mmCIF file of C-alpha atoms in Angstrom:
data_model
loop_
_atom_site.group_PDB
_atom_site.id
_atom_site.type_symbol
_atom_site.label_atom_id
_atom_site.label_comp_id
_atom_site.label_asym_id
_atom_site.label_seq_id
_atom_site.Cartn_x
_atom_site.Cartn_y
_atom_site.Cartn_z
ATOM 1 C CA MET A 15 -178.143 124.311 -167.058
ATOM 2 C CA THR A 16 -181.135 122.971 -168.641
ATOM 3 C CA ALA A 17 -184.023 125.163 -169.492
ATOM 4 C CA ARG A 18 -186.324 123.952 -166.956
ATOM 5 C CA SER A 19 -183.987 124.442 -163.820
ATOM 6 C CA ARG A 20 -185.478 126.747 -161.193
ATOM 7 C CA ARG A 21 -182.453 128.790 -160.756
ATOM 8 C CA VAL A 22 -182.964 132.339 -160.171
ATOM 9 C CA SER A 23 -180.321 134.810 -161.558
ATOM 10 C CA ALA A 24 -178.957 137.731 -159.727
ATOM 11 C CA ALA A 25 -180.424 139.929 -162.453
ATOM 12 C CA MET A 26 -183.966 138.734 -161.710
ATOM 13 C CA VAL A 27 -184.148 139.906 -158.156
ATOM 14 C CA VAL A 28 -184.157 143.258 -156.215
ATOM 15 C CA ALA A 29 -183.548 143.829 -152.575
ATOM 16 C CA ILE A 30 -186.365 143.737 -149.946
ATOM 17 C CA GLY A 31 -186.535 144.417 -146.235
ATOM 18 C CA LEU A 32 -187.645 142.055 -143.464
ATOM 19 C CA LEU A 33 -191.303 141.200 -143.799
ATOM 20 C CA ILE A 34 -193.819 140.433 -141.267
ATOM 21 C CA VAL A 35 -195.405 136.847 -141.805
ATOM 22 C CA THR A 36 -199.219 136.743 -142.379
ATOM 23 C CA ILE A 37 -201.708 133.971 -143.371
ATOM 24 C CA VAL A 38 -203.722 134.199 -146.467
ATOM 25 C CA LEU A 39 -206.488 131.719 -146.650
ATOM 26 C CA PRO A 40 -208.723 130.841 -149.438
ATOM 27 C CA PRO A 41 -212.228 132.190 -148.694
ATOM 28 C CA SER A 42 -213.713 128.803 -148.192
ATOM 29 C CA ALA A 43 -211.013 127.641 -145.816
ATOM 30 C CA ALA A 44 -211.113 130.809 -143.767
ATOM 31 C CA SER A 45 -214.561 130.349 -142.895
ATOM 32 C CA ALA A 46 -214.489 126.582 -142.432
ATOM 33 C CA ALA A 47 -211.366 125.805 -140.222
ATOM 34 C CA PRO A 48 -208.202 127.509 -138.552
ATOM 35 C CA PRO A 49 -205.108 127.454 -140.677
ATOM 36 C CA VAL A 50 -203.115 124.288 -140.875
ATOM 37 C CA LEU A 51 -199.809 125.957 -140.328
ATOM 38 C CA ALA A 52 -199.029 129.336 -138.527
ATOM 39 C CA PRO A 53 -196.120 131.617 -138.810
ATOM 40 C CA GLY A 54 -193.238 130.461 -136.839
ATOM 41 C CA GLY A 55 -190.395 132.832 -137.527
ATOM 42 C CA THR A 56 -188.316 134.386 -140.501
ATOM 43 C CA LEU A 57 -184.772 132.924 -141.000
ATOM 44 C CA THR A 58 -182.301 135.600 -142.406
ATOM 45 C CA VAL A 59 -178.545 136.325 -142.975
ATOM 46 C CA PRO A 60 -176.988 139.455 -141.271
ATOM 47 C CA GLY A 61 -176.146 141.692 -144.460
ATOM 48 C CA GLY A 62 -178.020 139.376 -146.838
ATOM 49 C CA ALA A 63 -176.727 136.673 -149.257
ATOM 50 C CA ALA A 64 -177.424 136.247 -152.963
ATOM 51 C CA ASN A 65 -180.369 134.064 -153.754
ATOM 52 C CA PHE A 66 -180.659 132.977 -150.015
ATOM 53 C CA GLY A 67 -183.679 130.697 -149.965
ATOM 54 C CA HIS A 68 -183.168 129.153 -153.261
ATOM 55 C CA SER A 69 -183.040 125.805 -151.638
ATOM 56 C CA VAL A 70 -184.389 124.731 -148.220
ATOM 57 C CA ALA A 71 -184.612 121.557 -146.295
ATOM 58 C CA ILE A 72 -185.795 120.496 -142.580
ATOM 59 C CA SER A 73 -185.587 117.777 -140.146
ATOM 60 C CA GLY A 74 -186.915 118.024 -136.664
ATOM 61 C CA ASN A 75 -185.642 121.209 -135.130
ATOM 62 C CA THR A 76 -182.977 121.783 -137.733
ATOM 63 C CA ALA A 77 -183.354 123.578 -141.009
ATOM 64 C CA ILE A 78 -180.757 124.469 -143.830
ATOM 65 C CA VAL A 79 -180.928 127.087 -146.489
ATOM 66 C CA GLY A 80 -178.924 127.489 -149.283
ATOM 67 C CA ALA A 81 -177.615 130.682 -151.005
ATOM 68 C CA PRO A 82 -175.915 129.593 -154.222
ATOM 69 C CA ALA A 83 -175.284 133.129 -155.536
ATOM 70 C CA PHE A 84 -174.909 132.225 -159.204
ATOM 71 C CA THR A 85 -172.449 135.244 -159.675
ATOM 72 C CA SER A 86 -168.739 135.681 -159.000
ATOM 73 C CA THR A 87 -169.019 134.276 -155.451
ATOM 74 C CA PRO A 88 -168.681 130.685 -154.470
ATOM 75 C CA GLY A 89 -172.203 130.398 -152.543
ATOM 76 C CA THR A 90 -172.972 129.403 -149.017
ATOM 77 C CA ALA A 91 -175.348 127.529 -146.977
ATOM 78 C CA TYR A 92 -176.777 128.063 -143.390
ATOM 79 C CA ILE A 93 -177.970 125.808 -140.657
ATOM 80 C CA TYR A 94 -180.479 127.016 -138.151
ATOM 81 C CA VAL A 95 -181.289 125.063 -134.964
ATOM 82 C CA LYS A 96 -184.307 125.720 -132.872
ATOM 83 C CA PRO A 97 -183.614 125.249 -129.257
ATOM 84 C CA LYS A 98 -185.705 123.084 -127.063
ATOM 85 C CA GLY A 99 -188.662 125.044 -125.902
ATOM 86 C CA GLY A 100 -187.412 128.154 -127.894
ATOM 87 C CA ALA A 101 -188.023 129.935 -130.924
ATOM 88 C CA TRP A 102 -186.351 129.481 -134.268
ATOM 89 C CA PRO A 103 -183.260 131.868 -134.608
ATOM 90 C CA ALA A 104 -183.320 134.731 -136.923
ATOM 91 C CA GLY A 105 -179.599 134.284 -137.539
ATOM 92 C CA PRO A 106 -177.832 131.074 -138.620
ATOM 93 C CA SER A 107 -176.298 128.556 -136.000
ATOM 94 C CA VAL A 108 -173.449 127.755 -138.325
ATOM 95 C CA THR A 109 -172.280 128.963 -141.866
ATOM 96 C CA LEU A 110 -171.097 126.390 -144.184
ATOM 97 C CA LEU A 111 -168.670 128.060 -146.732
ATOM 98 C CA ASP A 112 -167.712 126.443 -150.039
ATOM 99 C CA PRO A 113 -164.747 123.991 -149.315
ATOM 100 C CA ALA A 114 -163.274 124.839 -152.766
ATOM 101 C CA SER A 115 -163.862 128.569 -152.350
ATOM 102 C CA THR A 116 -164.204 128.987 -156.004
ATOM 103 C CA ALA A 117 -166.388 131.589 -157.761
ATOM 104 C CA GLY A 118 -169.373 130.100 -159.521
ATOM 105 C CA ASP A 119 -169.272 126.802 -157.658
ATOM 106 C CA ASN A 120 -173.182 127.482 -156.836
ATOM 107 C CA PHE A 121 -172.485 125.988 -153.465
ATOM 108 C CA GLY A 122 -175.920 125.747 -151.929
ATOM 109 C CA VAL A 123 -177.827 125.280 -155.026
ATOM 110 C CA SER A 124 -179.320 122.143 -153.298
ATOM 111 C CA VAL A 125 -179.591 121.174 -149.796
ATOM 112 C CA ALA A 126 -181.012 118.285 -147.663
ATOM 113 C CA ILE A 127 -180.934 117.036 -144.193
ATOM 114 C CA SER A 128 -181.737 113.934 -142.148
ATOM 115 C CA GLY A 129 -181.370 113.985 -138.365
ATOM 116 C CA ASN A 130 -177.426 114.733 -137.725
ATOM 117 C CA THR A 131 -176.526 114.696 -141.315
ATOM 118 C CA ALA A 132 -176.805 117.305 -144.035
ATOM 119 C CA ILE A 133 -175.628 117.333 -147.626
ATOM 120 C CA VAL A 134 -175.099 120.403 -149.769
ATOM 121 C CA GLY A 135 -174.663 120.379 -153.608
ATOM 122 C CA ALA A 136 -172.262 122.487 -155.609
ATOM 123 C CA GLU A 137 -173.012 121.910 -159.186
ATOM 124 C CA GLY A 138 -170.721 124.534 -160.667
ATOM 125 C CA THR A 139 -167.530 123.316 -159.348
ATOM 126 C CA ASN A 140 -164.979 122.258 -162.025
ATOM 127 C CA SER A 141 -166.693 123.816 -164.991
ATOM 128 C CA LEU A 142 -169.992 122.580 -163.926
ATOM 129 C CA ALA A 143 -168.871 118.991 -163.398
ATOM 130 C CA GLY A 144 -170.112 119.422 -159.655
ATOM 131 C CA THR A 145 -169.673 118.282 -156.234
ATOM 132 C CA ALA A 146 -171.602 117.476 -153.115
ATOM 133 C CA TYR A 147 -170.536 117.690 -149.683
ATOM 134 C CA ILE A 148 -171.781 115.769 -146.209
ATOM 135 C CA TYR A 149 -171.748 117.485 -143.012
ATOM 136 C CA LYS A 150 -172.436 115.529 -139.554
ATOM 137 C CA ARG A 151 -173.381 117.135 -136.191
ATOM 138 C CA VAL A 152 -171.278 116.172 -133.507
ATOM 139 C CA GLY A 153 -173.079 116.166 -130.128
ATOM 140 C CA SER A 154 -175.055 119.599 -130.589
ATOM 141 C CA ILE A 155 -172.429 121.178 -132.712
ATOM 142 C CA TRP A 156 -172.512 121.399 -136.534
ATOM 143 C CA PRO A 157 -169.006 121.653 -137.555
ATOM 144 C CA PRO A 158 -168.478 123.896 -140.665
ATOM 145 C CA ILE A 159 -166.139 121.547 -142.289
ATOM 146 C CA PRO A 160 -167.526 118.549 -144.319
ATOM 147 C CA THR A 161 -166.954 115.030 -143.229
ATOM 148 C CA ALA A 162 -167.117 113.747 -146.727
ATOM 149 C CA THR A 163 -166.788 114.878 -150.256
ATOM 150 C CA LEU A 164 -168.996 112.688 -152.569
ATOM 151 C CA THR A 165 -167.388 111.852 -155.947
ATOM 152 C CA TYR A 166 -168.520 109.985 -158.965
ATOM 153 C CA PRO A 167 -167.012 108.057 -162.128
ATOM 154 C CA SER A 168 -165.738 109.861 -164.997
ATOM 155 C CA PRO A 169 -166.553 113.386 -164.116
ATOM 156 C CA ALA A 170 -166.686 115.993 -167.103
ATOM 157 C CA PRO A 171 -167.542 119.529 -167.361
ATOM 158 C CA GLY A 172 -171.442 120.188 -167.677
ATOM 159 C CA ASP A 173 -172.425 117.201 -165.726
ATOM 160 C CA GLN A 174 -174.156 119.133 -163.088
ATOM 161 C CA PHE A 175 -173.539 116.659 -160.282
ATOM 162 C CA GLY A 176 -175.096 118.166 -157.222
ATOM 163 C CA ILE A 177 -177.960 119.978 -158.912
ATOM 164 C CA SER A 178 -180.178 118.011 -156.713
ATOM 165 C CA VAL A 179 -179.610 116.071 -153.298
ATOM 166 C CA ALA A 180 -181.562 114.241 -151.037
ATOM 167 C CA ILE A 181 -180.774 111.971 -147.867
ATOM 168 C CA SER A 182 -182.390 109.508 -145.559
ATOM 169 C CA GLY A 183 -180.553 108.106 -142.628
ATOM 170 C CA THR A 184 -177.346 106.615 -143.939
ATOM 171 C CA THR A 185 -178.483 106.815 -147.531
ATOM 172 C CA ALA A 186 -178.010 109.797 -149.833
ATOM 173 C CA ILE A 187 -178.748 110.343 -153.543
ATOM 174 C CA VAL A 188 -177.210 113.075 -155.638
ATOM 175 C CA GLY A 189 -178.528 113.944 -159.156
ATOM 176 C CA ALA A 190 -176.346 114.987 -162.134
ATOM 177 C CA GLY A 191 -178.981 116.459 -164.724
ATOM 178 C CA SER A 192 -176.547 116.446 -167.664
ATOM 179 C CA TYR A 193 -174.309 113.544 -166.904
ATOM 180 C CA ALA A 194 -173.620 111.756 -170.189
ATOM 181 C CA THR A 195 -176.032 114.091 -171.853
ATOM 182 C CA ASP A 196 -179.313 112.627 -170.464
ATOM 183 C CA GLY A 197 -178.319 112.747 -166.756
ATOM 184 C CA ALA A 198 -177.827 110.206 -163.803
ATOM 185 C CA ALA A 199 -178.247 109.798 -160.073
ATOM 186 C CA PHE A 200 -175.741 108.375 -157.769
ATOM 187 C CA ILE A 201 -176.863 106.522 -154.577
ATOM 188 C CA TYR A 202 -174.440 106.404 -151.743
ATOM 189 C CA GLN A 203 -174.439 104.430 -148.556
ATOM 190 C CA LYS A 204 -172.679 105.206 -145.184
ATOM 191 C CA VAL A 205 -170.926 102.229 -143.812
ATOM 192 C CA GLY A 206 -168.896 102.902 -140.603
ATOM 193 C CA LEU A 207 -167.282 106.263 -141.170
ATOM 194 C CA THR A 208 -167.288 106.058 -144.873
ATOM 195 C CA TRP A 209 -169.749 107.162 -147.568
ATOM 196 C CA SER A 210 -169.408 104.826 -150.608
ATOM 197 C CA LEU A 211 -170.992 105.004 -154.089
ATOM 198 C CA LYS A 212 -173.400 101.980 -154.273
ATOM 199 C CA ALA A 213 -175.399 102.573 -157.542
ATOM 200 C CA THR A 214 -175.398 104.637 -160.451
ATOM 201 C CA VAL A 215 -178.685 104.803 -162.163
ATOM 202 C CA THR A 216 -179.770 106.240 -165.523
ATOM 203 C CA ASP A 217 -182.890 106.344 -167.780
ATOM 204 C CA SER A 218 -182.961 102.884 -169.329
ATOM 205 C CA SER A 219 -185.991 103.405 -171.550
ATOM 206 C CA ALA A 220 -185.519 102.899 -175.190
ATOM 207 C CA ASN A 221 -185.838 106.745 -175.674
ATOM 208 C CA PRO A 222 -184.290 108.229 -172.514
ATOM 209 C CA HIS A 223 -185.642 111.315 -171.085
ATOM 210 C CA TRP A 224 -183.330 114.234 -170.849
ATOM 211 C CA GLY A 225 -182.915 115.934 -167.477
ATOM 212 C CA PHE A 226 -182.879 112.712 -165.600
ATOM 213 C CA GLY A 227 -181.568 113.430 -162.009
ATOM 214 C CA GLN A 228 -182.378 116.920 -161.994
ATOM 215 C CA PRO A 229 -184.900 116.376 -159.056
ATOM 216 C CA VAL A 230 -184.170 113.292 -156.605
ATOM 217 C CA ALA A 231 -185.899 112.286 -153.174
ATOM 218 C CA ILE A 232 -185.365 109.496 -150.876
ATOM 219 C CA SER A 233 -187.352 107.965 -148.011
ATOM 220 C CA GLY A 234 -186.063 104.805 -146.167
ATOM 221 C CA ASN A 235 -185.228 102.344 -148.880
ATOM 222 C CA THR A 236 -186.966 103.994 -151.654
ATOM 223 C CA ALA A 237 -185.422 106.541 -153.847
ATOM 224 C CA ILE A 238 -187.128 108.338 -156.887
ATOM 225 C CA VAL A 239 -185.573 110.426 -159.744
ATOM 226 C CA GLY A 240 -187.418 112.695 -161.921
ATOM 227 C CA ALA A 241 -186.792 112.975 -165.918
ATOM 228 C CA ILE A 242 -188.120 116.245 -167.073
ATOM 229 C CA GLY A 243 -188.041 115.781 -170.832
ATOM 230 C CA ALA A 244 -189.250 113.323 -173.356
ATOM 231 C CA GLY A 245 -186.136 111.917 -174.891
ATOM 232 C CA SER A 246 -184.190 113.335 -177.824
ATOM 233 C CA GLY A 247 -187.490 115.061 -179.071
ATOM 234 C CA GLY A 248 -187.638 117.200 -175.961
ATOM 235 C CA CYS A 249 -191.212 117.937 -174.921
ATOM 236 C CA ASN A 250 -192.810 118.557 -178.350
ATOM 237 C CA ALA A 251 -194.445 115.235 -178.133
ATOM 238 C CA ALA A 252 -196.460 113.518 -175.368
ATOM 239 C CA PRO A 253 -195.986 111.846 -172.914
ATOM 240 C CA CYS A 254 -193.414 114.596 -171.341
ATOM 241 C CA GLY A 255 -191.370 113.401 -168.407
ATOM 242 C CA ALA A 256 -191.347 110.513 -166.141
ATOM 243 C CA VAL A 257 -190.394 109.453 -162.479
ATOM 244 C CA ASP A 258 -188.415 106.399 -161.849
ATOM 245 C CA VAL A 259 -188.836 104.466 -158.592
ATOM 246 C CA TYR A 260 -185.897 102.451 -156.971
ATOM 247 C CA VAL A 261 -186.451 100.044 -154.090
ATOM 248 C CA LYS A 262 -183.342 98.878 -152.273
ATOM 249 C CA PRO A 263 -183.113 94.941 -152.537
ATOM 250 C CA THR A 264 -182.762 93.101 -149.545
ATOM 251 C CA SER A 265 -179.310 92.216 -150.980
ATOM 252 C CA GLY A 266 -178.428 95.962 -151.194
ATOM 253 C CA TRP A 267 -178.082 98.431 -153.888
ATOM 254 C CA THR A 268 -176.844 96.954 -157.208
ATOM 255 C CA PRO A 269 -174.271 99.013 -159.104
ATOM 256 C CA THR A 270 -176.464 99.779 -162.078
ATOM 257 C CA GLY A 271 -179.976 98.799 -160.932
ATOM 258 C CA SER A 272 -183.106 99.141 -163.155
ATOM 259 C CA PRO A 273 -186.013 100.979 -161.809
ATOM 260 C CA THR A 274 -188.711 99.140 -159.624
ATOM 261 C CA ALA A 275 -191.263 101.139 -161.441
ATOM 262 C CA THR A 276 -191.687 103.964 -163.790
ATOM 263 C CA LEU A 277 -194.524 106.561 -163.121
ATOM 264 C CA SER A 278 -195.549 108.039 -166.472
ATOM 265 C CA ASP A 279 -197.082 111.551 -167.065
ATOM 266 C CA PRO A 280 -200.867 111.019 -165.828
ATOM 267 C CA GLY A 281 -201.705 114.165 -168.282
ATOM 268 C CA ALA A 282 -199.868 112.518 -171.392
ATOM 269 C CA MET A 283 -199.469 115.846 -172.865
ATOM 270 C CA GLN A 284 -196.638 117.637 -174.554
ATOM 271 C CA ASN A 285 -194.800 120.274 -172.581
ATOM 272 C CA ASP A 286 -195.943 118.750 -169.417
ATOM 273 C CA TYR A 287 -192.330 118.322 -167.803
ATOM 274 C CA PHE A 288 -193.769 115.635 -165.464
ATOM 275 C CA GLY A 289 -191.263 114.893 -162.837
ATOM 276 C CA ASN A 290 -189.771 118.426 -162.604
ATOM 277 C CA SER A 291 -190.135 118.235 -158.959
ATOM 278 C CA VAL A 292 -190.346 115.116 -156.794
ATOM 279 C CA ALA A 293 -190.919 114.213 -152.964
ATOM 280 C CA ILE A 294 -191.308 111.047 -151.186
ATOM 281 C CA ALA A 295 -192.218 110.084 -147.643
ATOM 282 C CA GLY A 296 -192.975 106.618 -146.618
ATOM 283 C CA ARG A 297 -195.736 105.152 -149.012
ATOM 284 C CA THR A 298 -196.520 108.625 -150.562
ATOM 285 C CA ILE A 299 -194.772 110.156 -153.682
ATOM 286 C CA LEU A 300 -195.676 113.672 -154.799
ATOM 287 C CA ALA A 301 -194.534 114.416 -158.389
ATOM 288 C CA ALA A 302 -195.514 117.704 -160.435
ATOM 289 C CA ASP A 303 -195.834 118.850 -163.847
ATOM 290 C CA TYR A 304 -194.292 122.206 -164.385
ATOM 291 C CA ASP A 305 -195.635 123.717 -167.799
ATOM 292 C CA ALA A 306 -199.064 121.830 -168.312
ATOM 293 C CA ASN A 307 -201.977 123.674 -169.873
ATOM 294 C CA PRO A 308 -202.427 126.408 -169.049
ATOM 295 C CA PRO A 309 -198.716 127.164 -168.984
ATOM 296 C CA SER A 310 -196.840 126.888 -165.760
ATOM 297 C CA ALA A 311 -199.890 125.798 -164.012
ATOM 298 C CA GLY A 312 -199.031 122.207 -162.727
ATOM 299 C CA PRO A 313 -200.642 120.035 -161.610
ATOM 300 C CA ALA A 314 -198.986 117.827 -158.772
ATOM 301 C CA TYR A 315 -199.916 114.306 -158.318
ATOM 302 C CA ILE A 316 -200.032 112.168 -155.186
ATOM 303 C CA PHE A 317 -199.323 108.461 -155.746
ATOM 304 C CA LYS A 318 -199.644 105.868 -153.038
ATOM 305 C CA ARG A 319 -197.885 102.640 -152.788
ATOM 306 C CA PRO A 320 -200.005 99.747 -153.411
ATOM 307 C CA THR A 321 -199.803 96.939 -150.962
ATOM 308 C CA THR A 322 -198.334 94.878 -153.654
ATOM 309 C CA GLY A 323 -195.715 97.468 -154.180
ATOM 310 C CA TRP A 324 -194.829 100.085 -156.601
ATOM 311 C CA ALA A 325 -195.454 99.320 -160.215
ATOM 312 C CA SER A 326 -195.323 101.206 -163.588
ATOM 313 C CA THR A 327 -199.257 100.853 -163.698
ATOM 314 C CA SER A 328 -199.484 103.007 -160.592
ATOM 315 C CA THR A 329 -201.874 105.918 -161.155
ATOM 316 C CA PRO A 330 -202.381 109.059 -158.902
ATOM 317 C CA THR A 331 -204.670 108.857 -155.992
ATOM 318 C CA LYS A 332 -205.193 112.590 -155.993
ATOM 319 C CA THR A 333 -204.671 115.461 -158.588
ATOM 320 C CA LEU A 334 -203.780 118.702 -156.826
ATOM 321 C CA ALA A 335 -204.753 121.463 -159.372
ATOM 322 C CA ASP A 336 -203.307 125.085 -159.553
ATOM 323 C CA PRO A 337 -205.835 127.126 -157.230
ATOM 324 C CA ALA A 338 -205.077 130.034 -159.851
ATOM 325 C CA PRO A 339 -204.752 128.562 -163.308
ATOM 326 C CA GLY A 340 -203.841 130.581 -165.971
ATOM 327 C CA THR A 341 -201.510 132.995 -164.109
ATOM 328 C CA ASP A 342 -198.362 131.443 -165.150
ATOM 329 C CA ASP A 343 -197.439 131.095 -161.456
ATOM 330 C CA SER A 344 -195.095 128.085 -161.719
ATOM 331 C CA PHE A 345 -197.361 125.952 -159.463
ATOM 332 C CA GLY A 346 -195.485 122.649 -158.901
ATOM 333 C CA LEU A 347 -191.941 123.700 -159.290
ATOM 334 C CA ALA A 348 -191.162 122.892 -155.743
ATOM 335 C CA VAL A 349 -192.830 120.104 -153.769
ATOM 336 C CA ALA A 350 -192.530 118.414 -150.332
ATOM 337 C CA VAL A 351 -194.274 115.798 -148.260
ATOM 338 C CA SER A 352 -193.980 114.687 -144.703
ATOM 339 C CA GLY A 353 -196.616 112.401 -142.972
ATOM 340 C CA THR A 354 -200.121 113.917 -143.598
ATOM 341 C CA THR A 355 -198.671 117.328 -144.854
ATOM 342 C CA ALA A 356 -197.717 118.196 -148.505
ATOM 343 C CA ILE A 357 -196.733 121.683 -149.965
ATOM 344 C CA VAL A 358 -196.489 122.739 -153.401
ATOM 345 C CA GLY A 359 -194.679 126.137 -154.410
ATOM 346 C CA ALA A 360 -195.846 128.546 -157.048
ATOM 347 C CA TYR A 361 -193.112 131.055 -156.784
ATOM 348 C CA SER A 362 -194.092 133.390 -159.618
ATOM 349 C CA ALA A 363 -197.824 133.727 -158.513
ATOM 350 C CA PRO A 364 -199.153 137.001 -158.922
ATOM 351 C CA PRO A 365 -198.922 139.898 -158.228
ATOM 352 C CA ALA A 366 -195.782 140.283 -160.245
ATOM 353 C CA SER A 367 -194.029 137.052 -159.024
ATOM 354 C CA THR A 368 -194.418 137.646 -155.219
ATOM 355 C CA GLY A 369 -195.127 133.888 -155.066
ATOM 356 C CA ASP A 370 -197.245 131.516 -153.066
ATOM 357 C CA ALA A 371 -197.084 128.095 -151.378
ATOM 358 C CA TYR A 372 -200.023 125.805 -150.866
ATOM 359 C CA VAL A 373 -200.581 123.636 -148.038
ATOM 360 C CA TYR A 374 -202.581 120.385 -148.308
ATOM 361 C CA ARG A 375 -203.305 118.298 -145.234
ATOM 362 C CA GLN A 376 -204.577 114.651 -145.283
ATOM 363 C CA ALA A 377 -207.568 113.712 -143.324
ATOM 364 C CA GLY A 378 -209.679 110.818 -142.805
ATOM 365 C CA GLY A 379 -211.183 110.848 -146.336
ATOM 366 C CA GLY A 380 -207.700 111.129 -147.889
ATOM 367 C CA TRP A 381 -205.817 114.099 -149.408
ATOM 368 C CA PRO A 382 -207.825 117.042 -150.270
ATOM 369 C CA ALA A 383 -207.779 118.299 -154.021
ATOM 370 C CA THR A 384 -207.944 121.950 -153.016
ATOM 371 C CA PRO A 385 -205.269 123.525 -150.634
ATOM 372 C CA THR A 386 -206.117 123.573 -146.794
ATOM 373 C CA ALA A 387 -204.353 126.944 -146.706
ATOM 374 C CA SER A 388 -202.115 129.233 -148.633
ATOM 375 C CA LYS A 389 -198.932 130.696 -147.019
ATOM 376 C CA ASN A 390 -197.634 134.111 -148.535
ATOM 377 C CA PRO A 391 -195.973 136.761 -146.222
ATOM 378 C CA TRP A 392 -196.712 139.413 -148.845
ATOM 379 C CA PRO A 393 -198.049 141.946 -150.073
ATOM 380 C CA VAL A 394 -194.980 143.859 -150.610
ATOM 381 C CA PRO A 395 -193.799 145.983 -153.643
ATOM 382 C CA VAL A 396 -194.531 144.115 -156.751
ATOM 383 C CA SER A 397 -190.778 143.959 -157.734
ATOM 384 C CA ALA A 398 -190.006 141.517 -154.772
ATOM 385 C CA GLY A 399 -190.972 137.866 -154.428
ATOM 386 C CA PHE A 400 -190.212 134.277 -155.589
ATOM 387 C CA PHE A 401 -191.707 133.182 -152.250
ATOM 388 C CA GLY A 402 -192.353 129.251 -152.804
ATOM 389 C CA ILE A 403 -189.234 128.426 -154.985
ATOM 390 C CA ALA A 404 -188.251 126.145 -152.489
ATOM 391 C CA VAL A 405 -190.347 124.191 -150.010
ATOM 392 C CA ALA A 406 -189.566 121.582 -147.334
ATOM 393 C CA VAL A 407 -191.716 120.116 -144.463
ATOM 394 C CA SER A 408 -190.878 117.943 -141.407
ATOM 395 C CA GLY A 409 -193.897 116.622 -139.544
ATOM 396 C CA THR A 410 -196.048 119.688 -139.538
ATOM 397 C CA THR A 411 -193.223 122.353 -139.619
ATOM 398 C CA ALA A 412 -192.285 123.704 -142.975
ATOM 399 C CA VAL A 413 -189.898 126.128 -144.406
ATOM 400 C CA VAL A 414 -190.439 128.157 -147.449
ATOM 401 C CA GLY A 415 -187.665 129.894 -149.435
ATOM 402 C CA ALA A 416 -188.011 133.303 -150.964
ATOM 403 C CA PRO A 417 -184.744 134.447 -152.713
ATOM 404 C CA SER A 418 -185.608 137.681 -153.906
ATOM 405 C CA GLY A 419 -182.937 140.426 -153.127
ATOM 406 C CA SER A 420 -181.125 139.502 -149.928
ATOM 407 C CA GLY A 421 -183.315 136.659 -149.529
ATOM 408 C CA ASP A 422 -185.546 135.132 -146.627
ATOM 409 C CA ALA A 423 -186.786 131.701 -145.666
ATOM 410 C CA TYR A 424 -189.963 131.351 -143.638
ATOM 411 C CA ILE A 425 -191.001 128.851 -141.021
ATOM 412 C CA PHE A 426 -194.550 127.692 -140.648
ATOM 413 C CA LYS A 427 -195.622 125.396 -137.629
ATOM 414 C CA GLY A 428 -198.308 123.052 -137.189
ATOM 415 C CA ALA A 429 -201.509 124.005 -135.515
#
């Protein structure tokens, strides 16, 4: 796995108990307005699961949480369904087990959901060649058996296919961060009952960025792929990282399409790792640095699609800076956006990596540069944490993962 993965090993976490969710607001926000998101529940697994909360996704009233284990167990994923007019259940509605049932598969390392379809990555299968599985709700029931297993050309050990997944309607994208050394992403389309590979995209620049495909995202007919490195030279030179934007042609995805646009690192600094995390919703792209200056302090950038379409000259309309720079809090390692709500995770924020997640709410004047609210259900013993290692949002309902110990995921609902 590449050095900039957000994986948390079992040795890094210790057990914590069930926690009460509270809201922590910056002083200015606390005096000016009520919180944007309020506590909505805690998702757990009876008995716990290793690294539960390492990956999260949400679509409407359904959330999915990954627990990839990263140990001698295969990994699991859990689906939670909020009943109409009811509260989010503490326990899962269905448990998804690794179909291969093989230790070290890392099933659940990535998860995504769109409507009645979910996708789970298992980048550790077959000596890290990787696999991804599709699940489809039937009526009100989520069967625990996948309806499709996604494959890709010429799999090889170490490709890490499934390290990232995303889905929008009948289109899915799967990243393979080490495919053919520099990485690739694979776009699938559902036609009838069959999911078919439609496009394989790679970094086509003269000096390809490594880690291409470690993060992927999709919304409608637009897919984005982050590449966190800076070519064969790593990130010891600027710019560091890029985000490729692919817009589906009217004739359909082409087998080896070129990007519609490439968004470059706005900071243009070495060790930025721009594109380490990406998200998209409609005309809005959110992409973050991971290790800018000061270390592990972001920032994250919001790009708005011009009326003429995405172009490589596109620049951010807003820069979201780390509210606590200099703390090595991993601001920007996870990002999410939906409508007028964006979230940036900072899983190692102090004290002692308890973590934080910052919420930004778009208003009439555009996106704010400072968070509208900060969400952290701590304080707890300083040995626990990693809140914000994974974030997701659907409308104004968010889910934040905290994989420390037996793990938890927290729901926040719109005010």
